[in-house]
Tab-separated table of C-alpha atoms in Angstrom:
chain	number	residue	atom	x	y	z
S	11	UNK	CA	0.012	0.017	0.003
S	12	UNK	CA	1.002	3.606	-0.503
S	13	UNK	CA	2.120	5.866	2.343
S	14	UNK	CA	3.163	9.482	2.518
S	15	UNK	CA	5.504	10.949	5.099
S	16	UNK	CA	6.185	14.527	6.096
S	17	UNK	CA	8.700	15.885	8.548
S	18	UNK	CA	9.082	17.585	10.832
S	19	UNK	CA	5.643	17.606	12.387
S	20	UNK	CA	6.218	20.942	14.065
S	21	UNK	CA	8.798	23.644	13.458
S	22	UNK	CA	9.440	27.012	15.087
S	23	UNK	CA	11.830	29.225	13.138
S	24	UNK	CA	12.986	32.834	13.487
S	25	UNK	CA	12.304	35.390	10.739
S	26	UNK	CA	15.043	35.327	8.108
S	27	UNK	CA	16.140	31.766	8.740
S	28	UNK	CA	16.084	29.080	5.977
S	29	UNK	CA	13.497	26.356	5.668
S	30	UNK	CA	13.457	22.798	4.358
S	31	UNK	CA	10.404	20.587	4.601
S	32	UNK	CA	10.541	17.118	3.210
S	33	UNK	CA	7.868	14.826	1.820
S	34	UNK	CA	8.335	11.273	0.637
S	35	UNK	CA	5.914	8.765	-0.854
S	36	UNK	CA	6.211	4.964	-0.686
S	37	UNK	CA	4.519	2.243	-2.647
S	38	UNK	CA	3.961	3.992	-5.968
S	39	UNK	CA	6.019	5.331	-8.811
S	40	UNK	CA	5.860	8.552	-10.879
S	41	UNK	CA	3.170	10.184	-8.683
S	42	UNK	CA	1.997	13.742	-9.088
S	43	UNK	CA	3.152	15.660	-5.992
S	44	UNK	CA	1.721	18.766	-4.409
S	45	UNK	CA	2.582	21.303	-1.694
S	46	UNK	CA	-0.246	23.210	-0.018
S	47	UNK	CA	-0.360	25.851	2.698
S	48	UNK	CA	-3.307	26.143	4.998
S	49	UNK	CA	-3.857	29.287	6.987
S	50	UNK	CA	-6.593	29.578	9.528
S	51	UNK	CA	-9.944	30.191	7.872
S	52	UNK	CA	-8.470	30.459	4.406
S	53	UNK	CA	-8.711	26.928	3.034
S	54	UNK	CA	-5.940	25.258	1.070
S	55	UNK	CA	-3.605	27.266	-1.109
S	56	UNK	CA	-1.723	25.280	-3.750
S	57	UNK	CA	1.883	26.326	-3.727
S	58	UNK	CA	3.651	23.911	-6.104
S	59	UNK	CA	2.941	20.769	-8.023
S	60	UNK	CA	5.146	18.343	-9.904
S	61	UNK	CA	4.390	15.717	-12.552
S	62	UNK	CA	7.899	14.304	-12.665
S	63	UNK	CA	11.532	14.605	-11.471
S	64	UNK	CA	12.803	18.137	-11.881
S	65	UNK	CA	9.401	19.328	-13.170
S	66	UNK	CA	8.007	21.976	-10.803
S	67	UNK	CA	5.097	24.353	-11.411
S	68	UNK	CA	4.531	27.307	-9.132
S	69	UNK	CA	1.051	28.504	-8.465
S	70	UNK	CA	1.687	31.490	-6.232
S	71	UNK	CA	4.637	33.885	-6.332
S	72	UNK	CA	6.388	33.975	-2.960
S	73	UNK	CA	9.730	33.443	-1.284
S	74	UNK	CA	9.279	29.675	-1.258
S	75	UNK	CA	10.667	27.166	-3.752
S	76	UNK	CA	10.192	23.449	-4.354
S	77	UNK	CA	12.374	20.693	-5.732
S	78	UNK	CA	11.912	17.061	-6.694
S	79	UNK	CA	15.331	15.470	-6.695
S	80	UNK	CA	13.959	11.932	-6.776
S	81	UNK	CA	10.745	10.357	-8.075
S	82	UNK	CA	9.083	10.117	-4.692
S	83	UNK	CA	10.678	13.015	-2.849
S	84	UNK	CA	9.383	16.551	-2.728
S	85	UNK	CA	11.119	19.369	-0.840
S	86	UNK	CA	9.762	22.792	0.081
S	87	UNK	CA	12.433	25.426	0.819
S	88	UNK	CA	12.997	29.039	1.637
S	89	UNK	CA	16.192	31.011	1.949
S	90	UNK	CA	14.690	33.569	4.338
S	91	UNK	CA	11.437	33.009	6.153
S	92	UNK	CA	8.836	35.741	6.635
S	93	UNK	CA	6.259	36.002	9.378
S	94	UNK	CA	3.580	35.447	6.756
S	95	UNK	CA	5.072	32.016	6.003
S	96	UNK	CA	3.572	30.652	9.226
S	97	UNK	CA	0.897	28.024	8.606
S	98	UNK	CA	0.144	24.344	8.173
S	99	UNK	CA	1.953	22.804	5.223
S	100	UNK	CA	0.542	19.778	3.554
S	101	UNK	CA	2.103	17.483	1.012
S	102	UNK	CA	-0.103	15.324	-1.198
S	103	UNK	CA	0.281	12.844	-4.050
S	104	UNK	CA	-2.032	11.458	-6.705
S	105	UNK	CA	-1.902	9.310	-9.788
S	106	UNK	CA	-1.826	11.322	-13.021
S	107	UNK	CA	-5.188	12.702	-14.103
S	108	UNK	CA	-8.254	13.764	-12.129
S	109	UNK	CA	-7.582	11.272	-9.370
S	110	UNK	CA	-7.902	11.352	-5.595
S	111	UNK	CA	-5.217	13.187	-3.685
S	112	UNK	CA	-3.685	11.527	-0.668
S	113	UNK	CA	-2.384	13.908	1.970
S	114	UNK	CA	0.434	13.652	4.434
S	115	UNK	CA	0.011	14.455	8.147
S	116	UNK	CA	1.268	18.054	7.683
S	117	UNK	CA	3.921	20.283	9.189
S	118	UNK	CA	2.981	23.143	11.547
S	119	UNK	CA	5.368	26.030	10.881
S	120	UNK	CA	5.532	29.002	13.243
S	121	UNK	CA	7.783	31.897	12.242
S	122	UNK	CA	8.652	34.263	15.077
I	14	UNK	CA	-11.407	27.928	-15.449
I	15	UNK	CA	-12.883	26.207	-12.435
I	16	UNK	CA	-13.966	27.329	-8.966
I	17	UNK	CA	-15.656	25.982	-5.860
I	18	UNK	CA	-17.900	27.782	-3.399
I	19	UNK	CA	-18.763	26.301	-0.043
I	20	UNK	CA	-21.652	28.179	1.539
I	21	UNK	CA	-21.177	28.677	5.252
I	22	UNK	CA	-17.819	28.591	6.930
I	23	UNK	CA	-19.444	26.994	10.023
I	24	UNK	CA	-22.393	24.639	10.262
I	25	UNK	CA	-23.754	23.627	13.642
I	26	UNK	CA	-26.071	20.634	14.178
I	27	UNK	CA	-27.283	18.551	17.061
I	28	UNK	CA	-26.223	14.945	17.439
I	29	UNK	CA	-28.667	12.798	15.449
I	30	UNK	CA	-29.730	15.642	13.147
I	31	UNK	CA	-29.327	15.821	9.375
I	32	UNK	CA	-25.995	17.147	8.137
I	33	UNK	CA	-26.021	19.244	4.952
I	34	UNK	CA	-22.865	20.893	3.684
I	35	UNK	CA	-23.163	22.890	0.514
I	36	UNK	CA	-20.841	22.966	-2.462
I	37	UNK	CA	-21.329	24.695	-5.780
I	38	UNK	CA	-18.809	24.507	-8.548
I	39	UNK	CA	-18.040	26.262	-11.781
I	40	UNK	CA	-16.358	24.402	-14.618
I	41	UNK	CA	-16.349	24.795	-18.375
I	42	UNK	CA	-15.933	21.054	-18.896
I	43	UNK	CA	-17.343	18.010	-17.076
I	44	UNK	CA	-15.878	18.061	-13.596
I	45	UNK	CA	-14.547	15.517	-11.223
I	46	UNK	CA	-15.738	16.407	-7.718
I	47	UNK	CA	-14.439	15.401	-4.306
I	48	UNK	CA	-15.264	15.819	-0.625
I	49	UNK	CA	-12.428	15.574	1.882
I	50	UNK	CA	-12.505	15.649	5.681
I	51	UNK	CA	-9.826	17.074	7.932
I	52	UNK	CA	-9.635	16.367	11.621
I	53	UNK	CA	-7.618	18.790	13.839
I	54	UNK	CA	-3.880	18.885	13.097
I	55	UNK	CA	-4.175	16.138	10.479
I	56	UNK	CA	-4.036	15.916	6.707
I	57	UNK	CA	-7.131	15.586	4.518
I	58	UNK	CA	-8.714	12.243	3.703
I	59	UNK	CA	-11.162	11.362	1.007
I	60	UNK	CA	-14.855	11.006	1.910
I	61	UNK	CA	-16.168	10.421	-1.586
I	62	UNK	CA	-15.756	11.391	-5.209
I	63	UNK	CA	-17.831	11.845	-8.341
I	64	UNK	CA	-16.279	10.762	-11.639
I	65	UNK	CA	-19.182	10.902	-14.107
I	66	UNK	CA	-20.703	7.521	-13.136
I	67	UNK	CA	-23.743	7.498	-10.817
I	68	UNK	CA	-24.919	10.937	-9.725
I	69	UNK	CA	-25.534	9.823	-6.157
I	70	UNK	CA	-22.222	8.947	-4.566
I	71	UNK	CA	-21.845	7.100	-1.309
I	72	UNK	CA	-18.758	7.571	0.795
I	73	UNK	CA	-17.276	6.549	4.102
I	74	UNK	CA	-18.802	7.135	7.556
I	75	UNK	CA	-22.360	7.245	6.183
I	76	UNK	CA	-21.858	10.368	4.021
I	77	UNK	CA	-23.210	10.761	0.508
I	78	UNK	CA	-23.396	13.481	-2.088
I	79	UNK	CA	-25.479	14.066	-5.193
I	80	UNK	CA	-24.166	15.617	-8.384
I	81	UNK	CA	-26.720	18.008	-9.907
I	82	UNK	CA	-25.515	19.384	-13.163
I	83	UNK	CA	-28.419	21.765	-13.610
I	84	UNK	CA	-27.700	23.352	-10.257
I	85	UNK	CA	-23.882	22.944	-10.505
I	86	UNK	CA	-24.006	21.520	-7.003
I	87	UNK	CA	-22.460	18.679	-5.089
I	88	UNK	CA	-23.851	18.944	-1.589
I	89	UNK	CA	-22.691	16.551	1.152
I	90	UNK	CA	-25.268	14.977	3.448
I	91	UNK	CA	-25.526	12.518	6.310
I	92	UNK	CA	-28.856	11.478	7.824
I	93	UNK	CA	-27.733	11.475	11.465
I	94	UNK	CA	-24.745	13.362	12.822
I	95	UNK	CA	-22.355	11.793	15.349
I	96	UNK	CA	-20.057	13.673	17.656
I	97	UNK	CA	-17.144	12.133	15.782
I	98	UNK	CA	-18.230	13.928	12.579
I	99	UNK	CA	-17.007	17.250	13.975
I	100	UNK	CA	-14.282	18.300	11.557
I	101	UNK	CA	-13.429	20.555	8.623
I	102	UNK	CA	-14.900	19.528	5.265
I	103	UNK	CA	-13.517	20.546	1.890
I	104	UNK	CA	-15.099	20.304	-1.515
I	105	UNK	CA	-12.751	20.132	-4.489
I	106	UNK	CA	-13.039	20.110	-8.282
I	107	UNK	CA	-10.664	18.775	-10.896
I	108	UNK	CA	-11.522	19.504	-14.479
I	109	UNK	CA	-9.913	18.474	-17.708
I	110	UNK	CA	-7.516	20.886	-19.312
I	111	UNK	CA	-4.254	19.076	-19.361
I	112	UNK	CA	-2.964	19.129	-15.797
I	113	UNK	CA	-6.197	18.532	-13.792
I	114	UNK	CA	-5.021	21.073	-11.208
I	115	UNK	CA	-7.392	20.756	-8.237
I	116	UNK	CA	-9.300	23.679	-6.810
I	117	UNK	CA	-10.533	23.539	-3.223
I	118	UNK	CA	-13.294	25.424	-1.480
I	119	UNK	CA	-12.535	27.386	1.677
I	120	UNK	CA	-13.901	24.630	3.860
I	121	UNK	CA	-16.837	24.268	6.217
I	122	UNK	CA	-16.327	23.573	9.889
I	123	UNK	CA	-18.982	21.131	11.153
I	124	UNK	CA	-19.833	21.512	14.835
I	125	UNK	CA	-21.881	18.762	16.476
I	126	UNK	CA	-23.708	19.510	19.738
I	127	UNK	CA	-24.672	16.765	22.171
């Protein structure tokens, strides 16, 4: 069966520090991968998605970036965090096409 | 272009009462529609999905939704609410257009009173 992992579960970082969140998927190959941010009362905001290694599409301009160095690994990064980067970050995967998305447990990021 | 509107950011029901969470969508092509549930501090999990087969879709935990093309709606219902149903519910649409990028509604928080 397929599983999706995210770490860390919780992170407290000072403003201006770098960020690296990792997401890995097991039990499938060539999945579509997604990064979302969830702010309180604002639903899910799609940040990046990827249909293959090295193929990243950005949905919202910001100081975040994403990379997919391996088929089942998706990394969210920032060189300098802003206060507004605080939120709940969710990684998800799906098969290609209009298929169900499967979400990871999320990372709670607090920027102080 | 596609969009999703969930009416009511909060819905409050008594235990045992009918649950109705509203979702209207906009899509220029036949859509694929989803309902997800999110419990506190967790990721989303699929409740049910519509993929152009039967218009009445049954999901997990006793939930169901009906696709109504004429009303562009996909409302989520459950005959009798349980305390364990208290959670955030998201409606989502994925339409054809190459990449099937999903669009989520803002979510509805279901509150269940004893």
